[in-house]
Amino acid sequence: MGTIKVENIRVFAHHGCLKEETAIGSDYRVDLEVKADLKTSAETDELKDTVDYVFLNKVVREEMYKPSKLLETVAQRILTRIFNEDKLVTKATVSVSKINPPIGGDVEMVTIKLSEKRKN
């Protein structure tokens, strides 16, 4: 078993429950970690035998660009796509952070984190 991380993916997107949040948009950070059997790819040196981190980044960016009220919804969409589109992934964890959230006070970011294992 191995781990692939794609960290600090920076995206500008339009999520939030307030009308102003979705109209103005904000900066987000996404961190993704997936578990997969990397033994074959370590031996073959072939991209087809591993989880392509270019694919992971693409999924994150595409799902982040679809406006949602809740970060939980965005995170779940990311996980669902990863499991549907890459059969090598056995477990995935995604953290979605809103930078400088409009919650009153000096808050660097708020983060939600979801994890999921492949269902047999």
Short mmCIF file of C-alpha atoms in Angstrom, two decimals:
data_model
loop_
_atom_site.label_atom_id
_atom_site.label_comp_id
_atom_site.label_asym_id
_atom_site.label_seq_id
_atom_site.Cartn_x
_atom_site.Cartn_y
_atom_site.Cartn_z
CA MET A 1 0.00 0.00 0.00
CA GLY A 2 1.20 3.51 -0.72
CA THR A 3 0.11 7.10 -0.39
CA ILE A 4 -0.08 9.88 -2.94
CA LYS A 5 -0.61 13.43 -1.69
CA VAL A 6 -1.49 16.51 -3.69
CA GLU A 7 -1.13 19.38 -1.26
CA ASN A 8 -2.06 23.05 -1.16
CA ILE A 9 -4.05 23.15 -4.41
CA ARG A 10 -5.00 26.83 -4.61
CA VAL A 11 -8.31 27.67 -6.27
CA PHE A 12 -10.52 30.74 -6.54
CA ALA A 13 -14.16 29.64 -6.35
CA HIS A 14 -17.69 30.74 -5.46
CA HIS A 15 -18.96 28.71 -2.49
CA GLY A 16 -20.99 29.83 0.49
CA CYS A 17 -24.40 30.26 2.01
CA LEU A 18 -24.35 34.05 1.73
CA LYS A 19 -25.27 35.65 -1.59
CA GLU A 20 -22.17 37.86 -1.34
CA GLU A 21 -19.88 34.83 -1.00
CA THR A 22 -21.11 33.23 -4.18
CA ALA A 23 -21.09 36.53 -6.08
CA ILE A 24 -17.63 37.74 -5.00
CA GLY A 25 -15.87 34.40 -4.57
CA SER A 26 -12.90 33.56 -2.36
CA ASP A 27 -9.60 31.78 -2.20
CA TYR A 28 -9.57 28.11 -1.24
CA ARG A 29 -6.97 25.51 -0.42
CA VAL A 30 -7.51 21.80 -1.07
CA ASP A 31 -5.34 18.97 0.24
CA LEU A 32 -5.85 15.46 -1.05
CA GLU A 33 -4.40 12.14 0.06
CA VAL A 34 -5.15 8.82 -1.61
CA LYS A 35 -4.12 5.29 -0.72
CA ALA A 36 -3.48 2.69 -3.39
CA ASP A 37 -1.35 -0.34 -4.12
CA LEU A 38 1.74 1.23 -5.70
CA LYS A 39 3.82 -1.93 -5.84
CA THR A 40 3.15 -2.60 -9.54
CA SER A 41 3.92 0.94 -10.64
CA ALA A 42 7.12 0.94 -8.58
CA GLU A 43 8.25 -2.08 -10.59
CA THR A 44 6.94 -1.19 -14.07
CA ASP A 45 7.68 2.55 -14.04
CA GLU A 46 4.45 3.01 -16.03
CA LEU A 47 1.88 5.76 -15.40
CA LYS A 48 -0.99 3.39 -16.26
CA ASP A 49 -0.13 1.33 -13.16
CA THR A 50 -0.53 4.14 -10.64
CA VAL A 51 -2.88 6.94 -9.58
CA ASP A 52 -2.05 9.92 -11.76
CA TYR A 53 -1.73 13.07 -9.65
CA VAL A 54 -2.51 15.18 -12.73
CA PHE A 55 -5.91 13.44 -12.76
CA LEU A 56 -6.36 14.13 -9.01
CA ASN A 57 -5.60 17.83 -9.46
CA LYS A 58 -8.01 18.00 -12.43
CA VAL A 59 -10.86 16.48 -10.40
CA VAL A 60 -10.28 18.91 -7.54
CA ARG A 61 -10.24 21.93 -9.86
CA GLU A 62 -13.33 20.87 -11.81
CA GLU A 63 -15.38 20.17 -8.68
CA MET A 64 -14.21 23.34 -6.93
CA TYR A 65 -15.45 25.45 -9.86
CA LYS A 66 -19.04 24.20 -9.34
CA PRO A 67 -20.63 26.55 -6.77
CA SER A 68 -22.05 24.97 -3.61
CA LYS A 69 -23.40 26.32 -0.35
CA LEU A 70 -21.33 23.93 1.77
CA LEU A 71 -17.71 22.84 1.61
CA GLU A 72 -18.86 19.39 2.69
CA THR A 73 -20.77 19.05 -0.58
CA VAL A 74 -17.72 20.00 -2.63
CA ALA A 75 -15.48 17.58 -0.72
CA GLN A 76 -17.96 14.72 -1.21
CA ARG A 77 -18.16 15.41 -4.95
CA ILE A 78 -14.36 15.21 -5.15
CA LEU A 79 -14.30 11.88 -3.30
CA THR A 80 -17.14 10.43 -5.36
CA ARG A 81 -15.42 11.26 -8.64
CA ILE A 82 -12.08 9.87 -7.53
CA PHE A 83 -13.62 6.53 -6.54
CA ASN A 84 -15.76 6.39 -9.69
CA GLU A 85 -12.95 7.25 -12.09
CA ASP A 86 -9.89 5.53 -10.62
CA LYS A 87 -10.31 1.93 -9.50
CA LEU A 88 -6.82 1.79 -7.91
CA VAL A 89 -7.77 4.18 -5.08
CA THR A 90 -8.70 2.28 -1.91
CA LYS A 91 -9.01 5.24 0.48
CA ALA A 92 -9.09 9.00 0.02
CA THR A 93 -9.08 12.00 2.33
CA VAL A 94 -9.83 15.53 1.16
CA SER A 95 -9.58 18.78 3.10
CA VAL A 96 -11.23 21.89 1.69
CA SER A 97 -10.26 25.20 3.34
CA LYS A 98 -11.82 28.61 2.85
CA ILE A 99 -9.13 31.27 3.26
CA ASN A 100 -10.15 34.37 5.28
CA PRO A 101 -13.76 33.27 5.82
CA PRO A 102 -16.31 36.04 6.44
CA ILE A 103 -17.19 34.96 9.98
CA GLY A 104 -16.16 38.04 11.94
CA GLY A 105 -12.77 38.09 13.57
CA ASP A 106 -9.24 37.26 12.55
CA VAL A 107 -9.53 33.71 11.20
CA GLU A 108 -6.95 32.40 8.72
CA MET A 109 -9.13 29.62 7.34
CA VAL A 110 -11.89 27.15 8.06
CA THR A 111 -11.41 23.56 6.94
CA ILE A 112 -13.65 20.57 6.47
CA LYS A 113 -12.10 17.13 6.07
CA LEU A 114 -13.79 14.01 4.70
CA SER A 115 -12.40 10.50 4.33
CA GLU A 116 -13.83 7.53 2.52
CA LYS A 117 -12.82 3.93 1.84
CA ARG A 118 -13.74 2.04 -1.28
CA LYS A 119 -16.83 -0.05 -0.77
CA ASN A 120 -16.40 -3.65 -1.92
#
